[in-house]
Amino acid sequence: MLAETDIAPDVARVALVRRWARERLTAAGLDEPTLDVLVLLVSESVTNAVVHARPPLVLCLDVDAERTRVEVRDGTSAAPVLCQAVPTQPGGRGMTFIDHLSSRWGTVTHDAEVGKPAKTVWFELAHPRTPELPPS
């Protein structure tokens, strides 16, 4: 399954993007625990882009049998920062969640258009393997 949507640069719209992602990931047949982790990480990555980057903002979902890959493209080349949030701090944990809960993640810089810097922040979550039954 491949799906893509534009993201409005408004924190109030993150919930709509989260619902959009949940619907597509559910339709792709992911189990509930995997779905819950992915929706959390989508929400964190989209929020980071809305708060720290510039439009255009685009969310891409790519689900296959082995893993789900999520990409968020934005209009700045500034890399995301892993930081240690103070427990009383209201934010600053998004990339830490992605770092700890995803199978792997990274950032790719590129041009949105010639001379206009952009980047893609991506993460992947491996799907749990179903144990094979012994032959009968």
Coordinates of N, CA and C in Angstrom, one line a residue:
M1 N 0.8 -1.2 0.0 CA 0.0 0.0 0.0 C 0.9 1.2 0.0
L2 N 0.6 2.1 -0.9 CA 1.3 3.4 -0.9 C 0.2 4.5 -0.8
A3 N 0.5 5.5 0.0 CA -0.5 6.6 0.2 C 0.3 7.9 0.5
E4 N -0.2 9.0 0.1 CA 0.5 10.3 0.3 C -0.6 11.4 0.5
T5 N -0.3 12.3 1.4 CA -1.2 13.5 1.6 C -0.4 14.7 1.9
D6 N -0.9 15.8 1.5 CA -0.3 17.1 1.9 C -0.7 17.4 3.4
I7 N 0.2 18.1 4.1 CA 0.0 18.4 5.5 C -0.1 20.0 5.6
A8 N -1.2 20.4 6.2 CA -1.4 21.9 6.4 C -0.4 22.3 7.5
P9 N 0.2 23.4 7.3 CA 1.2 23.9 8.3 C 0.5 24.5 9.6
D10 N -0.3 23.7 10.2 CA -1.1 24.1 11.4 C -1.2 23.0 12.4
V11 N -0.7 23.2 13.6 CA -0.7 22.2 14.6 C -2.1 21.6 14.9
A12 N -3.1 22.5 14.7 CA -4.5 22.1 14.9 C -4.9 21.0 13.9
R13 N -4.2 20.9 12.8 CA -4.6 19.9 11.7 C -3.9 18.6 11.9
V14 N -3.0 18.5 12.8 CA -2.3 17.2 13.0 C -3.2 16.0 13.3
A15 N -4.3 16.3 14.1 CA -5.2 15.2 14.4 C -5.9 14.7 13.1
L16 N -6.2 15.6 12.1 CA -6.8 15.1 10.9 C -5.8 14.2 10.1
V17 N -4.5 14.6 10.1 CA -3.5 13.7 9.5 C -3.3 12.4 10.2
R18 N -3.4 12.4 11.5 CA -3.3 11.2 12.3 C -4.5 10.3 11.9
R19 N -5.7 10.8 11.8 CA -6.8 10.0 11.5 C -6.7 9.4 10.0
W20 N -6.2 10.3 9.1 CA -6.0 9.8 7.7 C -5.0 8.6 7.7
A21 N -3.9 8.8 8.5 CA -2.9 7.7 8.5 C -3.5 6.4 9.1
R22 N -4.2 6.6 10.2 CA -4.8 5.4 10.9 C -5.8 4.6 9.9
E23 N -6.6 5.4 9.2 CA -7.5 4.7 8.2 C -6.7 4.0 7.2
R24 N -5.6 4.5 6.6 CA -4.9 3.8 5.6 C -4.1 2.6 6.1
L25 N -3.5 2.8 7.3 CA -2.8 1.7 7.9 C -3.7 0.6 8.4
T26 N -4.9 0.9 8.8 CA -5.9 -0.1 9.1 C -6.3 -0.9 7.9
A27 N -6.5 -0.1 6.8 CA -6.9 -0.8 5.5 C -5.8 -1.7 5.0
A28 N -4.6 -1.4 5.4 CA -3.4 -2.2 4.9 C -3.3 -3.5 5.7
G29 N -4.2 -3.7 6.8 CA -4.2 -4.9 7.5 C -3.3 -5.0 8.7
L30 N -2.7 -3.9 9.2 CA -1.8 -4.0 10.3 C -2.5 -4.4 11.6
D31 N -1.8 -5.2 12.4 CA -2.4 -5.6 13.7 C -2.4 -4.3 14.6
E32 N -3.3 -4.4 15.6 CA -3.5 -3.3 16.5 C -2.3 -2.7 17.2
P33 N -1.4 -3.6 17.8 CA -0.2 -3.0 18.5 C 0.7 -2.3 17.5
T34 N 0.9 -2.8 16.3 CA 1.7 -2.2 15.3 C 1.1 -0.9 14.9
L35 N -0.2 -0.9 14.6 CA -1.0 0.3 14.2 C -0.8 1.4 15.3
D36 N -1.0 1.1 16.5 CA -0.9 2.1 17.6 C 0.5 2.7 17.6
V37 N 1.6 2.0 17.5 CA 2.9 2.5 17.5 C 3.1 3.4 16.2
L38 N 2.7 2.9 15.1 CA 2.8 3.7 13.9 C 2.1 5.0 13.9
V39 N 0.8 5.0 14.4 CA 0.1 6.3 14.5 C 0.7 7.3 15.5
L40 N 1.3 6.8 16.6 CA 2.0 7.7 17.5 C 3.2 8.3 16.8
L41 N 4.0 7.5 16.1 CA 5.2 8.0 15.4 C 4.8 8.9 14.2
V42 N 3.7 8.6 13.5 CA 3.3 9.5 12.5 C 2.9 10.9 13.1
S43 N 2.2 10.8 14.2 CA 1.8 12.1 14.9 C 3.0 12.9 15.3
E44 N 4.0 12.2 15.9 CA 5.2 12.9 16.3 C 6.0 13.5 15.1
S45 N 6.1 12.7 14.1 CA 6.9 13.2 12.9 C 6.2 14.4 12.2
V46 N 4.9 14.3 12.1 CA 4.1 15.4 11.4 C 4.1 16.6 12.3
T47 N 4.0 16.4 13.6 CA 4.0 17.6 14.5 C 5.4 18.3 14.4
N48 N 6.5 17.5 14.4 CA 7.8 18.1 14.3 C 7.9 18.9 13.0
A49 N 7.4 18.4 11.9 CA 7.5 19.1 10.6 C 6.7 20.4 10.7
V50 N 5.5 20.3 11.2 CA 4.6 21.5 11.3 C 5.2 22.6 12.2
V51 N 5.8 22.2 13.3 CA 6.4 23.2 14.3 C 7.8 23.7 13.8
H52 N 8.6 22.8 13.3 CA 10.0 23.2 13.0 C 10.4 23.4 11.6
A53 N 9.6 23.1 10.6 CA 9.9 23.1 9.2 C 9.0 24.1 8.5
R54 N 9.2 24.2 7.2 CA 8.4 25.1 6.3 C 7.7 24.2 5.3
P55 N 6.6 24.7 4.8 CA 5.9 24.0 3.7 C 6.8 24.1 2.4
P56 N 6.5 23.2 1.5 CA 5.4 22.2 1.5 C 5.7 21.0 2.4
L57 N 4.7 20.5 3.0 CA 4.8 19.4 3.9 C 4.0 18.3 3.3
V58 N 4.6 17.1 3.3 CA 3.9 15.9 2.7 C 4.2 14.7 3.5
L59 N 3.2 13.9 3.8 CA 3.3 12.6 4.5 C 3.1 11.5 3.5
C60 N 4.0 10.5 3.5 CA 4.0 9.3 2.6 C 4.0 8.1 3.5
L61 N 3.1 7.1 3.2 CA 3.1 5.8 3.9 C 3.4 4.8 2.8
D62 N 4.2 3.8 3.2 CA 4.5 2.7 2.3 C 4.5 1.4 3.1
V63 N 3.5 0.6 2.9 CA 3.4 -0.7 3.7 C 3.6 -1.9 2.8
D64 N 4.5 -2.8 3.2 CA 4.7 -4.0 2.5 C 4.6 -5.1 3.6
A65 N 4.9 -6.3 3.2 CA 4.8 -7.5 4.1 C 5.8 -7.4 5.2
E66 N 6.9 -6.8 5.0 CA 8.0 -6.9 6.1 C 8.0 -5.6 7.0
R67 N 7.6 -4.5 6.4 CA 7.7 -3.2 7.2 C 6.8 -2.1 6.7
T68 N 6.7 -1.1 7.5 CA 6.0 0.1 7.1 C 7.1 1.2 7.1
R69 N 7.1 2.0 6.1 CA 8.0 3.1 6.0 C 7.1 4.4 5.9
V70 N 7.5 5.4 6.8 CA 6.8 6.6 6.8 C 7.8 7.7 6.5
E71 N 7.4 8.6 5.6 CA 8.3 9.7 5.2 C 7.5 11.0 5.4
V72 N 8.2 12.0 5.9 CA 7.6 13.4 5.9 C 8.6 14.3 5.2
R73 N 8.2 14.9 4.1 CA 9.0 15.8 3.3 C 8.6 17.3 3.8
D74 N 9.6 18.1 3.8 CA 9.3 19.5 4.2 C 10.3 20.4 3.4
G75 N 10.1 21.7 3.5 CA 10.8 22.7 2.7 C 12.0 23.3 3.5
T76 N 12.7 22.6 4.3 CA 13.9 23.1 4.9 C 14.9 22.0 5.0
S77 N 16.2 22.3 5.1 CA 17.2 21.3 5.1 C 17.7 21.1 6.6
A78 N 17.1 21.8 7.5 CA 17.5 21.7 9.0 C 17.2 20.3 9.5
A79 N 18.2 19.5 9.9 CA 18.0 18.2 10.4 C 17.3 18.1 11.8
P80 N 16.5 17.1 12.0 CA 15.8 17.0 13.3 C 16.9 16.7 14.4
V81 N 16.6 17.1 15.6 CA 17.5 17.0 16.7 C 17.0 16.0 17.8
L82 N 17.8 15.1 18.2 CA 17.5 14.2 19.3 C 17.9 15.0 20.6
C83 N 17.0 15.2 21.5 CA 17.4 15.9 22.7 C 16.8 15.2 23.9
Q84 N 17.4 15.5 25.0 CA 16.9 14.9 26.3 C 15.9 16.0 26.9
A85 N 14.6 15.7 26.9 CA 13.7 16.6 27.4 C 13.6 16.5 28.9
V86 N 13.5 17.6 29.6 CA 13.3 17.6 31.0 C 11.9 17.2 31.3
P87 N 11.7 16.3 32.4 CA 10.4 15.8 32.6 C 9.2 16.9 32.7
T88 N 9.5 18.1 33.1 CA 8.5 19.1 33.2 C 8.3 19.9 31.9
Q89 N 9.2 19.6 30.9 CA 9.1 20.3 29.6 C 8.0 19.8 28.8
P90 N 7.1 20.6 28.2 CA 5.9 20.2 27.5 C 6.2 19.5 26.2
G91 N 7.3 19.6 25.6 CA 7.6 19.0 24.3 C 9.1 18.5 24.3
G92 N 9.5 18.2 23.0 CA 10.9 17.8 22.8 C 11.2 16.3 22.9
R93 N 10.1 15.5 22.8 CA 10.3 14.1 22.9 C 10.0 13.3 21.6
G94 N 9.5 14.0 20.6 CA 9.1 13.4 19.3 C 10.2 12.5 18.7
M95 N 11.4 13.1 18.5 CA 12.5 12.3 17.8 C 13.0 11.2 18.7
T96 N 12.9 11.4 20.1 CA 13.3 10.3 21.0 C 12.3 9.2 20.8
F97 N 11.0 9.4 20.7 CA 10.1 8.3 20.5 C 10.4 7.6 19.2
I98 N 10.6 8.4 18.1 CA 11.0 7.8 16.8 C 12.2 6.9 16.9
D99 N 13.2 7.5 17.6 CA 14.5 6.8 17.8 C 14.3 5.5 18.5
H100 N 13.5 5.5 19.6 CA 13.4 4.3 20.4 C 12.4 3.3 19.9
L101 N 11.3 3.7 19.2 CA 10.3 2.8 18.8 C 10.3 2.3 17.4
S102 N 11.0 3.0 16.5 CA 11.1 2.6 15.1 C 12.2 1.6 15.0
S103 N 12.2 0.8 13.9 CA 13.3 -0.1 13.6 C 14.5 0.6 13.1
R104 N 14.3 1.7 12.4 CA 15.4 2.6 12.0 C 14.8 3.9 11.4
W105 N 15.6 4.9 11.4 CA 15.2 6.2 10.9 C 16.3 7.0 10.3
G106 N 16.0 8.0 9.6 CA 17.1 8.9 9.0 C 16.5 10.1 8.4
T107 N 17.4 10.9 7.8 CA 17.1 12.1 7.1 C 17.8 12.2 5.8
V108 N 17.2 12.6 4.8 CA 17.8 12.8 3.5 C 17.5 14.2 3.0
T109 N 18.6 15.0 2.7 CA 18.4 16.3 2.2 C 18.4 16.3 0.7
H110 N 17.6 17.2 0.1 CA 17.5 17.3 -1.4 C 16.9 18.6 -1.7
D111 N 16.7 18.9 -2.9 CA 16.1 20.2 -3.4 C 14.6 19.9 -3.7
A112 N 13.7 20.8 -3.1 CA 12.3 20.7 -3.5 C 12.2 21.2 -4.9
E113 N 12.9 22.2 -5.2 CA 13.1 22.8 -6.6 C 14.5 23.2 -6.7
V114 N 15.0 23.5 -7.8 CA 16.4 23.9 -8.0 C 16.7 25.0 -7.1
G115 N 17.7 24.8 -6.2 CA 18.1 25.9 -5.3 C 17.2 26.1 -4.1
K116 N 16.2 25.3 -3.9 CA 15.3 25.4 -2.7 C 15.5 24.1 -1.9
P117 N 16.2 24.3 -0.7 CA 16.6 23.2 0.1 C 15.3 22.5 0.7
A118 N 15.4 21.2 0.9 CA 14.3 20.4 1.4 C 14.9 19.2 2.1
K119 N 14.1 18.5 2.8 CA 14.5 17.2 3.4 C 13.4 16.3 3.5
T120 N 13.7 15.0 3.7 CA 12.7 14.0 4.0 C 13.2 13.3 5.3
V121 N 12.4 13.3 6.3 CA 12.7 12.6 7.6 C 11.8 11.3 7.4
W122 N 12.5 10.1 7.6 CA 11.8 8.9 7.4 C 12.0 7.9 8.6
F123 N 11.1 7.0 8.8 CA 11.4 5.9 9.8 C 10.7 4.7 9.2
E124 N 11.2 3.5 9.7 CA 10.6 2.3 9.3 C 10.3 1.5 10.6
L125 N 9.2 0.7 10.6 CA 8.8 -0.2 11.6 C 8.7 -1.6 11.0
A126 N 9.5 -2.5 11.5 CA 9.4 -3.9 11.0 C 8.1 -4.5 11.6
H127 N 7.5 -5.3 10.7 CA 6.3 -6.0 11.2 C 6.6 -7.2 11.9
P128 N 5.9 -7.5 13.0 CA 6.2 -8.8 13.7 C 6.0 -10.0 12.8
R129 N 6.9 -10.9 12.9 CA 6.8 -12.1 12.1 C 5.8 -13.1 12.8
T130 N 5.0 -13.8 11.9 CA 4.1 -14.8 12.4 C 4.9 -16.1 12.5
P131 N 5.0 -16.7 13.7 CA 5.7 -18.0 13.7 C 5.1 -19.0 12.8
E132 N 5.9 -19.8 12.1 CA 5.4 -20.8 11.2 C 5.1 -22.0 12.1
L133 N 4.0 -22.6 11.7 CA 3.5 -23.8 12.4 C 4.3 -25.0 11.9
P134 N 4.7 -25.9 12.8 CA 5.4 -27.1 12.4 C 4.6 -28.0 11.4
P135 N 5.2 -28.7 10.5 CA 4.4 -29.5 9.6 C 3.7 -30.6 10.3
S136 N 2.5 -30.9 9.8 CA 1.7 -31.9 10.5 C 1.8 -33.2 9.9

